[in-house]
Each structure stands twice: as C-alpha cells, then as structure tokens.
Short mmCIF file of C-alpha atoms and ligand atoms in Angstrom, two decimals:
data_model
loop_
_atom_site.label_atom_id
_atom_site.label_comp_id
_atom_site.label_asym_id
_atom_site.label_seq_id
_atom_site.Cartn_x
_atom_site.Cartn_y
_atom_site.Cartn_z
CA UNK A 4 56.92 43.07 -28.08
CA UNK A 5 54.54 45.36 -26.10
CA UNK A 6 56.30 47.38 -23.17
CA UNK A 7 54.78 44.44 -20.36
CA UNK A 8 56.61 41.55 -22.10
CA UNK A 9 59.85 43.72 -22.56
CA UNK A 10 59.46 44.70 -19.25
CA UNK A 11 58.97 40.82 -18.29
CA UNK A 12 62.02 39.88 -20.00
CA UNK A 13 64.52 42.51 -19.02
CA UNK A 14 63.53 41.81 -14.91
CA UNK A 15 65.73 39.17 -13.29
CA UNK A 16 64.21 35.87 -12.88
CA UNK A 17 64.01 35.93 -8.89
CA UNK A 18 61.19 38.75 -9.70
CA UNK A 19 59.67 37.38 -12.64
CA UNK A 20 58.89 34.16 -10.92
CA UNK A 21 56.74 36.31 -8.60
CA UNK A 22 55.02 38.80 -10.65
CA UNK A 23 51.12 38.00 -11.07
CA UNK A 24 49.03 38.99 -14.15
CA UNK A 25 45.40 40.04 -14.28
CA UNK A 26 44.79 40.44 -10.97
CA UNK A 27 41.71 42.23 -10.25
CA UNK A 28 42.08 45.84 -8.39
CA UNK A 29 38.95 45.63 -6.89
CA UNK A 30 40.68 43.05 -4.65
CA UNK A 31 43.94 45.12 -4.03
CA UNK A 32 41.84 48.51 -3.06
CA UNK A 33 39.58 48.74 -0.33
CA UNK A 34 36.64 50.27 -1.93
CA UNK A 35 36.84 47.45 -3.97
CA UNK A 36 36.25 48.82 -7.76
CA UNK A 37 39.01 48.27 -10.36
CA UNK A 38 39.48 46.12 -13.13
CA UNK A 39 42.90 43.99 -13.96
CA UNK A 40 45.95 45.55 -13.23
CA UNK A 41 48.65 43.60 -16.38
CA UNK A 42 51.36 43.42 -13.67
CA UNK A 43 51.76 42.92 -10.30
CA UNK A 44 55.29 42.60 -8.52
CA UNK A 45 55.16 42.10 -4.91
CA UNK A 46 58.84 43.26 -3.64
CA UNK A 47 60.52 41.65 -0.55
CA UNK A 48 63.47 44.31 -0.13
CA UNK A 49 65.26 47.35 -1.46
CA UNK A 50 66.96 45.56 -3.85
CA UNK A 51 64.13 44.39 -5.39
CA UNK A 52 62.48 47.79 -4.97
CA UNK A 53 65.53 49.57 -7.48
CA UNK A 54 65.59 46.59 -9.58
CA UNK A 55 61.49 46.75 -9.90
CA UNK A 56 62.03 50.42 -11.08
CA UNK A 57 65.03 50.63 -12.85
CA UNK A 58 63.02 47.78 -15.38
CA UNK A 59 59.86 49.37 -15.66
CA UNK A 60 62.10 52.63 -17.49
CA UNK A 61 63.82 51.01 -19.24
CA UNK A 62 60.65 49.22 -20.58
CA UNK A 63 58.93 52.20 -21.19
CA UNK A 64 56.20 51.14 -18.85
CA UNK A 65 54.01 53.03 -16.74
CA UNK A 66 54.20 51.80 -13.36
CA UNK A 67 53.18 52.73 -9.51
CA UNK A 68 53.56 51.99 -6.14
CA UNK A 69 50.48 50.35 -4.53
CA UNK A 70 50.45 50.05 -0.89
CA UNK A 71 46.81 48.44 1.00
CA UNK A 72 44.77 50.53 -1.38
CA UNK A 73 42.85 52.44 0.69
CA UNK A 74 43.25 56.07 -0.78
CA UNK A 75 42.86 54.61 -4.36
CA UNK A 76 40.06 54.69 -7.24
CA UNK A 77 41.32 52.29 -9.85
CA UNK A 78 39.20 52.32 -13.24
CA UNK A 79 37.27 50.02 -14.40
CA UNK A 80 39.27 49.37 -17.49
CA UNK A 81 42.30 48.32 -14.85
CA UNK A 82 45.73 49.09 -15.58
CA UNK A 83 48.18 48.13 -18.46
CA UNK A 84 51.28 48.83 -16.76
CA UNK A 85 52.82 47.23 -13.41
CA UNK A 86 52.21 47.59 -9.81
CA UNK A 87 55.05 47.57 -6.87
CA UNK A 88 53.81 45.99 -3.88
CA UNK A 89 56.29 46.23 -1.31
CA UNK A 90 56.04 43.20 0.90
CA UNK A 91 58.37 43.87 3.23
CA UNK A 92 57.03 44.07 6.57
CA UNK A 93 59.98 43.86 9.45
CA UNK A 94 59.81 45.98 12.78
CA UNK A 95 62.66 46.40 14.80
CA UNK A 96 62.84 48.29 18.26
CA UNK A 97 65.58 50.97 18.49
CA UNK A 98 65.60 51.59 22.74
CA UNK A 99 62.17 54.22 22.88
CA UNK A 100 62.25 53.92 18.85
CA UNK A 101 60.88 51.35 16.31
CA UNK A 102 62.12 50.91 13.08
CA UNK A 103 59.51 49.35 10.10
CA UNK A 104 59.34 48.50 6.39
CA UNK A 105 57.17 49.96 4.34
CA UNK A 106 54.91 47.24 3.98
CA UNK A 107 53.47 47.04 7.63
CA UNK A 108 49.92 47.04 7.94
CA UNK A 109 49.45 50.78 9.56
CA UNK A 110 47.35 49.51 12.04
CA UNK A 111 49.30 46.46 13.26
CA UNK A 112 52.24 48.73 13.88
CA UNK A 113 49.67 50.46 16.57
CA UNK A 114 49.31 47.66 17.78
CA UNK A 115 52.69 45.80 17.83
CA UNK A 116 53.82 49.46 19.42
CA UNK A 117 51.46 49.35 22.08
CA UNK A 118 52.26 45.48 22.76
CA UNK A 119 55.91 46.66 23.42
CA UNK A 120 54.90 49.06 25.95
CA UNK A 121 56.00 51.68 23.47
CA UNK A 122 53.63 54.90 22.88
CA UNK A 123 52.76 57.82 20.64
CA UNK A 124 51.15 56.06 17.28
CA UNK A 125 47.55 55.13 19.39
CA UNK A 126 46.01 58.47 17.95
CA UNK A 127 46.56 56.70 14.15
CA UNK A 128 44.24 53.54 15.54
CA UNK A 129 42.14 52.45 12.94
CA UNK A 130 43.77 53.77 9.66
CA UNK A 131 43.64 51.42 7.03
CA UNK A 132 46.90 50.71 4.57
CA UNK A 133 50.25 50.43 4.71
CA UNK A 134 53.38 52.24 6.36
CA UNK A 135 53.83 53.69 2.94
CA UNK A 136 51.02 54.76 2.46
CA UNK A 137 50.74 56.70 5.74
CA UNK A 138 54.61 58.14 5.42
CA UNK A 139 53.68 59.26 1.99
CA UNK A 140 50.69 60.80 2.00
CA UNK A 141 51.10 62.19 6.39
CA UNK A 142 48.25 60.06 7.57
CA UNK A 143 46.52 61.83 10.66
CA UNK A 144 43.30 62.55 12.60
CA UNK A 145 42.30 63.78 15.72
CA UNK A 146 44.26 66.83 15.31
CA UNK A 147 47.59 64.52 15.17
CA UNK A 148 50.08 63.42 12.08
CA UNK A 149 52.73 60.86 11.80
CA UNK A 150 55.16 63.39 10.98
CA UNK A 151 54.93 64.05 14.38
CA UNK A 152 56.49 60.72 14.87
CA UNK A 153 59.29 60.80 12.27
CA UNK A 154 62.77 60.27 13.53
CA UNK A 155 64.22 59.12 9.36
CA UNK A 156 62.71 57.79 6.34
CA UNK A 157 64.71 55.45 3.69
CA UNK A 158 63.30 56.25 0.36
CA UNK A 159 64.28 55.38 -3.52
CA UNK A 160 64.67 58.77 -5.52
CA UNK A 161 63.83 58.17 -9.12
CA UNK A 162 67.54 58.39 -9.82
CA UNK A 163 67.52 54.63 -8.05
CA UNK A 164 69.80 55.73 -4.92
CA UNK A 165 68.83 54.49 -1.73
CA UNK A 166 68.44 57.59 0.68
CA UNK A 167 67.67 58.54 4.69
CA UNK A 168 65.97 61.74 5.12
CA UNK A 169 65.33 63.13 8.46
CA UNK A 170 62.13 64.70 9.33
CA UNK A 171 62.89 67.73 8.02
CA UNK A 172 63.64 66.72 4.61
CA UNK A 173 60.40 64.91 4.11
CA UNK A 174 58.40 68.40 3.32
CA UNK A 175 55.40 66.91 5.44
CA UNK A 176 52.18 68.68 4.82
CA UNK A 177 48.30 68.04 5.46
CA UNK A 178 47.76 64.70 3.46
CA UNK A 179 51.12 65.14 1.78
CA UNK A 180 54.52 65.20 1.73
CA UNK A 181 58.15 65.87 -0.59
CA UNK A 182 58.51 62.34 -0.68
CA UNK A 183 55.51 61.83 -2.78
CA UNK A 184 56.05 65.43 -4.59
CA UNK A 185 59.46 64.24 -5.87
CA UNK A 186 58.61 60.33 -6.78
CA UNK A 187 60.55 58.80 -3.97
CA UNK A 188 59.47 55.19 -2.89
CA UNK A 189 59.37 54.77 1.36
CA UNK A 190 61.24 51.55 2.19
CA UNK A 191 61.25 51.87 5.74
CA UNK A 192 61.11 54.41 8.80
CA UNK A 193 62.32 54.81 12.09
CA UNK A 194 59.20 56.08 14.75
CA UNK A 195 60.50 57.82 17.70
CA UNK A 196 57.70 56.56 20.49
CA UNK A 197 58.04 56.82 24.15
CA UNK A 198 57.48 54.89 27.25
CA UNK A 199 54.80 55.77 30.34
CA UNK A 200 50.99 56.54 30.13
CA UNK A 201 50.84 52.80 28.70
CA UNK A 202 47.25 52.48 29.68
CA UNK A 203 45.90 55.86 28.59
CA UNK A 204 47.36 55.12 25.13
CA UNK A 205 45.70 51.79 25.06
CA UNK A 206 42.78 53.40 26.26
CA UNK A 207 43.12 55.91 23.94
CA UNK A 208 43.20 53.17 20.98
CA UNK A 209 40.04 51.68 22.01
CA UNK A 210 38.10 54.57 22.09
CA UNK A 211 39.56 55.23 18.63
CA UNK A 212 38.65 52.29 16.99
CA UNK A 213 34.87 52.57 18.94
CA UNK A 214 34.60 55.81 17.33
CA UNK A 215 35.41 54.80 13.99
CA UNK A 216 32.87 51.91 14.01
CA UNK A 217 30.58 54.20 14.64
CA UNK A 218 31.04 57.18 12.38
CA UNK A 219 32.85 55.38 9.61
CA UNK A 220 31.48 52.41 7.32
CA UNK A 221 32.27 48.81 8.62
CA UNK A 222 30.81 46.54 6.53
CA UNK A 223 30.51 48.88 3.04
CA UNK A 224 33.77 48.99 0.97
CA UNK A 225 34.97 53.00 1.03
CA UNK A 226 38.08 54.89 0.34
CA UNK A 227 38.08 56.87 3.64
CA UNK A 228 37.55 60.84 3.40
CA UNK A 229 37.15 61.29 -0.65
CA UNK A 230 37.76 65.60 -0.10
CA UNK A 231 40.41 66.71 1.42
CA UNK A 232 39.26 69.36 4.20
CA UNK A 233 39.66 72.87 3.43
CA UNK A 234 42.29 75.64 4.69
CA UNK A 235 42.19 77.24 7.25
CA UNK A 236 40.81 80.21 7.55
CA UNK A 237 43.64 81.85 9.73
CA UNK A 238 46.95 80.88 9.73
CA UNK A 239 47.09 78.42 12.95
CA UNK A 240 43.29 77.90 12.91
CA UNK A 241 41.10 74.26 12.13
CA UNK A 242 40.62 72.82 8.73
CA UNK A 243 37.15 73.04 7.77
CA UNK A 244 36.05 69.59 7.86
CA UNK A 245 34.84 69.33 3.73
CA UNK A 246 31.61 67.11 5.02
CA UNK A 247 30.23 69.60 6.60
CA UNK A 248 29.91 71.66 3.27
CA UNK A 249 29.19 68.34 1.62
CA UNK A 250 26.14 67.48 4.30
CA UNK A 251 24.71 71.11 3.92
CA UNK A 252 25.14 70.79 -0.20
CA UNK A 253 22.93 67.70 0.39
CA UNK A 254 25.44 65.40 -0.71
CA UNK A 255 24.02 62.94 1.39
CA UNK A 256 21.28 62.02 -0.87
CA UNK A 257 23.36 61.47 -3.40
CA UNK A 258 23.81 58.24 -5.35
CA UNK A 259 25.39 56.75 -8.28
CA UNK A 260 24.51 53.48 -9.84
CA UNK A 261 26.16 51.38 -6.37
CA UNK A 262 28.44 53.88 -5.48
CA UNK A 263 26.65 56.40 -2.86
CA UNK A 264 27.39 59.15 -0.16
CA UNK A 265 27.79 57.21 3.59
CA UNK A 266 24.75 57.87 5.20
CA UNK A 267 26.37 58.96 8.36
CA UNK A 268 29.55 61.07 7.31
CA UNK A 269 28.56 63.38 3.56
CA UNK A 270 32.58 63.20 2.78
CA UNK A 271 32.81 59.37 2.47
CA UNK A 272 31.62 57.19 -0.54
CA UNK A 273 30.56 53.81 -0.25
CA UNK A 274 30.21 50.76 -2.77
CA UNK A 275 27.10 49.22 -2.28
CA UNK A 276 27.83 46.01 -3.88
CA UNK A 277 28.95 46.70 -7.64
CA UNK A 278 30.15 50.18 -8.19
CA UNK A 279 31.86 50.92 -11.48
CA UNK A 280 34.57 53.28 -11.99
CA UNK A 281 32.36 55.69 -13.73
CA UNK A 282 29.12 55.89 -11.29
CA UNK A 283 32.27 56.90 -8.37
CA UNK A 284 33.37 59.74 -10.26
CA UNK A 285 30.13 61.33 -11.63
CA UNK A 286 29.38 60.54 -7.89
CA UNK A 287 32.52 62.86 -7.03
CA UNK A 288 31.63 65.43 -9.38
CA UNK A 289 27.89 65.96 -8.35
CA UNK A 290 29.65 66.40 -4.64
CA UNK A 291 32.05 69.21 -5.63
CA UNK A 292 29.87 71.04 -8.17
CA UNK A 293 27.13 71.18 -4.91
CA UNK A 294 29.83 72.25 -2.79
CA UNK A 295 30.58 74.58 -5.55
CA UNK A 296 27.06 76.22 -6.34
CA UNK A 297 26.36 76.08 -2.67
CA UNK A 298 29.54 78.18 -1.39
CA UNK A 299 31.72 78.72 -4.28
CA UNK A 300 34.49 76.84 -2.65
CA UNK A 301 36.32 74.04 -5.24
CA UNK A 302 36.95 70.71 -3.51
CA UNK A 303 40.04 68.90 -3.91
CA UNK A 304 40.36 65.46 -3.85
CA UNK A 305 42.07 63.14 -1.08
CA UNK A 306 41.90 60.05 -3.16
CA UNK A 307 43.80 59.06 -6.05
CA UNK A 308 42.58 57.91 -9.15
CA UNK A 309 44.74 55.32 -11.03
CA UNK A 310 44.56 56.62 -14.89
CA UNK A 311 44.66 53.67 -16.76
CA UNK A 312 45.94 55.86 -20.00
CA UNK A 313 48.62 56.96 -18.20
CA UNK A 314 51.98 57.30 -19.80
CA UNK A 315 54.95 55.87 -19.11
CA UNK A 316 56.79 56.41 -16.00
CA UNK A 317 55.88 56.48 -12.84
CA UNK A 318 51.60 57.86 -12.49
CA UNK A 319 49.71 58.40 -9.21
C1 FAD B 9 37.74 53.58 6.40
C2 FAD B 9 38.92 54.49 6.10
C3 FAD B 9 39.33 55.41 7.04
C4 FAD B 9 40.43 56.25 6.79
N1 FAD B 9 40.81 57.13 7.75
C5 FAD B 9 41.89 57.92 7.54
C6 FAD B 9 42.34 58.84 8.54
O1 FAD B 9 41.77 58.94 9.62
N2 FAD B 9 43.43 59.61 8.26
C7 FAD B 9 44.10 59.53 7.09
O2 FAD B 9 45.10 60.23 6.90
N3 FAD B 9 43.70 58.68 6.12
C8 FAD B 9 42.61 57.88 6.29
N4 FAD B 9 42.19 57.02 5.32
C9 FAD B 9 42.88 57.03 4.00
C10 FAD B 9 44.03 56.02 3.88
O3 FAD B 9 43.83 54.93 4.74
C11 FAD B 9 45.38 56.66 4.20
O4 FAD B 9 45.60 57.71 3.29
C12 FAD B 9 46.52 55.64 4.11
O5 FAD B 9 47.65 56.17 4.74
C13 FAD B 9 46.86 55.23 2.70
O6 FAD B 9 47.82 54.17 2.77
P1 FAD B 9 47.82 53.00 1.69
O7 FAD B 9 48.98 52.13 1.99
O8 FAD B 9 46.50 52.33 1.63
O9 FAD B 9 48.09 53.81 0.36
P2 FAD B 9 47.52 53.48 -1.09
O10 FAD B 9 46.06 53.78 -1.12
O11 FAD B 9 47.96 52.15 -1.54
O12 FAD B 9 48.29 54.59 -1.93
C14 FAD B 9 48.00 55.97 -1.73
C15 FAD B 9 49.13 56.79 -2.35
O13 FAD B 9 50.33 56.55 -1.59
C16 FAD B 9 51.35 56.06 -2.47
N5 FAD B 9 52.15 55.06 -1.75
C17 FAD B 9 51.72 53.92 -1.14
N6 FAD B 9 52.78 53.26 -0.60
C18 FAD B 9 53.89 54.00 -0.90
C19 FAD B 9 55.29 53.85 -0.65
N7 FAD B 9 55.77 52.80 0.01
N8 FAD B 9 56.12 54.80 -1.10
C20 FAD B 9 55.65 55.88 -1.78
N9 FAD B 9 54.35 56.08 -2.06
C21 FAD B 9 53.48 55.14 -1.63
C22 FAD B 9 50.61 55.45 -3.65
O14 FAD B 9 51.41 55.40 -4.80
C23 FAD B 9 49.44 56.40 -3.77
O15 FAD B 9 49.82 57.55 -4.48
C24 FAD B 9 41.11 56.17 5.55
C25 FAD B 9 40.71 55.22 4.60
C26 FAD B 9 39.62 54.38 4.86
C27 FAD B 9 39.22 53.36 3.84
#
C-alpha cells in the first residue's frame, strides 16, 4: 500500500467521502500551470484541520496547505501527496472587530468589511487568495500590511494543538511571518477595523481596484509579483521595487515557451495560454541572472514552487 491509500484508509470516513483525486492544479492556482495533485481534502473546521494532519504523518505523506493559489507554481508533473483546502469561510463582527476563517476569499472580506460600515482592510482591495494566505505570508501594498490589522490568530502547530497568538507572536515580516516559519496552519483571525471615514475607504477601494486593472494583468493568468522587492537600503527607508531592476535588465522582452514577462509591470509573469512548469522557471532564472549580471544583486523569490519530489511531511 503506497503512502496515499494508507493515508486514505487511516482518515475517518466523514473526510474520505470528500477528498478528490487527480484534480488538476492548474485549476486550483491562479496562474493556472500544474498538473494532478493525488489528493485533495477540502476541510470545513478545525477538527478536520488536526485530523487532516495528524493522518497525513502518520501516513508518511507529504502534504500542504493550499489556500486560492495565487502565490503558487505547481509542476507540471503535479503532486503525489495531499492538499488541505480549508473551506471554512465564517465572518463574525466583534463591536469595531471582525472575526474570519481562514478560508475567506481576501477580497470579499474587503468587501463584506466595508458593507458593515467597518474600515481599515480597503488598502488590501484587489489581492487575490485566501485569509490564509494573506495571514501567512503578511499580504500588503501601498505601503500597508495586514499585520497592521491583527488583533489574534488561531493556528495548528505541527504538534496538532489548537493555539491563539496575538500580534506579537506572529513574527510578521515583509511577505512573511513565524506562523509560516514554524509550520502552523491559520484557522481563523480576529481584524481589529474601525468605524468613520466610511466613504474615503470605499473610495479608497475603488481607486485600488482601478489601479490594479490597469497596472496588473486582467485577463492573463499570473502569480502576482514573482521577486520579492529588495531591502532597504537604510534602516526605515523604501523597498526597492525588484521590477524596476527587472525592467532596466530588460526582462521585459523576455519569454518562455507561453510563459512571458507582463508587458506593463517587468516583475510579473504571465501564462499566455499553455505554460509548462519548466518554460516558468527557466523564465525565472533568465530574470534573476539579468538582474544579477546587470547589478550584482540576487533576487529572491515571492512565489512558491510546489516540489513534486518532496518528502514527507509538510513542503511549501
Ligand atoms: C494579480 C495578483 C496580484 C497580487 N497582488 C498582491 C499584493 O498586492 N500584495 C501581496 O502581498 N500579494 C499579492 N499577490 C500574491 C498573493 O495574492 C498573496 O500572497 C496572497 O496572500 C496569497 O494567498 P493564497 O491564499 O492565494 O495563498 P496560496 O498561494 O494558496 O499559498 C501561499 C503560501 O501560503 C500558505 N498558506 C495558504 N493558506 C494557509 C493557511 N491557512 N495557513 C498557513 N499557510 C497557508 C501556503 O501553504 C503557501 O506556502 C498577488 C497575486 C496576484 C495573482
């Protein structure tokens, strides 16, 4: 018995019955490359969650956390192991506060904020995935994070306990956080917002989302940013913005098979109809070796690439 059908038969029937093989990951991430991922197990609550994890260990299986797959590059050859999709997607207002499950759409919490008269998440307008997603990896722009917004986080450590951590504990950092360092799985939040300046904060989401459709792609699949930007140079001072280095490198000539450099923003790659796995990444690595010969600076990458030879355990 391989380490998916173990898996299969040690989880408890109210999960099996849900769990969906072969599904493509082109269709789970939203620059839409990625071939079958063995297991998928949409979760509905925490329960589920520790149960999910606690039987893809003991199986030996290697196993991650998907949320709307938009900061994801799954392979081509898919992925053997199984996939936690966390379903959940309750809000609940707390007086000026909202509490969510990890499975919101980003962007409809915005929204569903703003629709409550509630304010402080219309700088995040636009950003594709999940709650998750965002909590785990300190989604921002504009010069604005949603750690800025964290009143507690309910994770799953590895161990399998159920957690709160306040703000402080999270360890959030430009495009990262503890949480993700140490393996936890977000469940839920709670959002401190605030009420007055409703229409400057709608305001401010509409000229958001305006500016997106026009510097960001709208009808090409893309992973958003695929560099993160660099240091500062001062302690204090801006990030860099990595496109910048990338549009002087000429990056924005560059293209792979289907998958090419946006033509109106050098740090974003598009799929032009059938990108493979491979054409992305020698795409990513004639960005950063430009960048490199051009100013000796080594990019890092934002996105996260879904090894499907990774070993058991959790990956990604
Ligand atoms: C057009 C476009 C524009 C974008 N603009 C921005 C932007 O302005 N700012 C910005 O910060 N990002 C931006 N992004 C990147 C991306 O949308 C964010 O990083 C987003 O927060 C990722 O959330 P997700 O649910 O899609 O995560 P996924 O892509 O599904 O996963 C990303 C990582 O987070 C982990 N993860 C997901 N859910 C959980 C969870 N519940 N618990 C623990 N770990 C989890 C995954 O395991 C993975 O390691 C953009 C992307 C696109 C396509």
């Amino acid at each position: 018995m391989d380490a998916g059908e173990r898996f299969l038969s040690l989880l408890p029937e109210d999960l099996r019955g849900s769990v969906r093989r072969g599904l493509p990951l082109s269709g789970l991430t939203t620059l839409r490359v990625g071939g079958p991922a063995a297991l998928v197990c949409p979760v509905q609550n925490p329960e589920q969650a520790l149960r999910f994890q606690q039987t893809a260990d003991q199986a030996g299986l290697p196993w991650f956390v998907l949320g709307g797959g938009s900061n994801v590059l799954a392979d081509d050859r898919g992925f053997g192991g199984a996939i936690l999709k966390i379903e959940a997607v309750g809000l609940e207002r707390q007086g000026d506060a909202i509490a969510v499950q990890a499975g919101m759409p980003f962007d409809a919490l915005v929204a569903a904020t703003l629709a409550e008269g509630l304010c402080g998440l219309e700088f995040a307008s636009g950003i594709p995935g999940s709650v998750g997603g965002a909590l785990a990896g300190n989604a921002g722009c504009y010069g604005r994070e949603i750690r800025d917004l964290v009143g507690e986080v309910t994770v799953l450590t590895p161990g399998g306990r159920i957690e709160r951590r306040g703000p402080e504990e999270c360890g959030f950092r430009y495009r990262g956080s503890a949480l993700r360092d140490a393996g936890d799985i977000v469940l839920s939040a709670v959002l401190r917002l605030h009420r007055g300046g409703l229409d400057a904060a709608v305001a401010e989401r509409n000229a958001h989302l305006a500016d997106r459709r026009a510097k960001h792609p709208v009808t090409e699949p893309s992973a958003g940013s695929w560099f993160r930007n660099l240091d500062p140079a001062e302690p204090g001072g801006r990030r860099q913005p990595a496109g910048v280095l990338l549009e002087e490198a000429g990056a924005k000539q560059m293209r792979e098979g289907d998958a090419a450099v946006f033509a109106r923003h050098a740090n974003i790659i598009v799929n032009l109809g059938h990108a493979r796995s491979d054409e992305v990444r020698r795409l990513v690595s004639r960005m950063r070796e430009a960048v490199q010969r051009r100013f000796d600076v080594l990019l890092q990458e934002e996105v996260r690439y879904l090894d499907p030879s990774a070993p058991a355990g959790r990956t990604i």
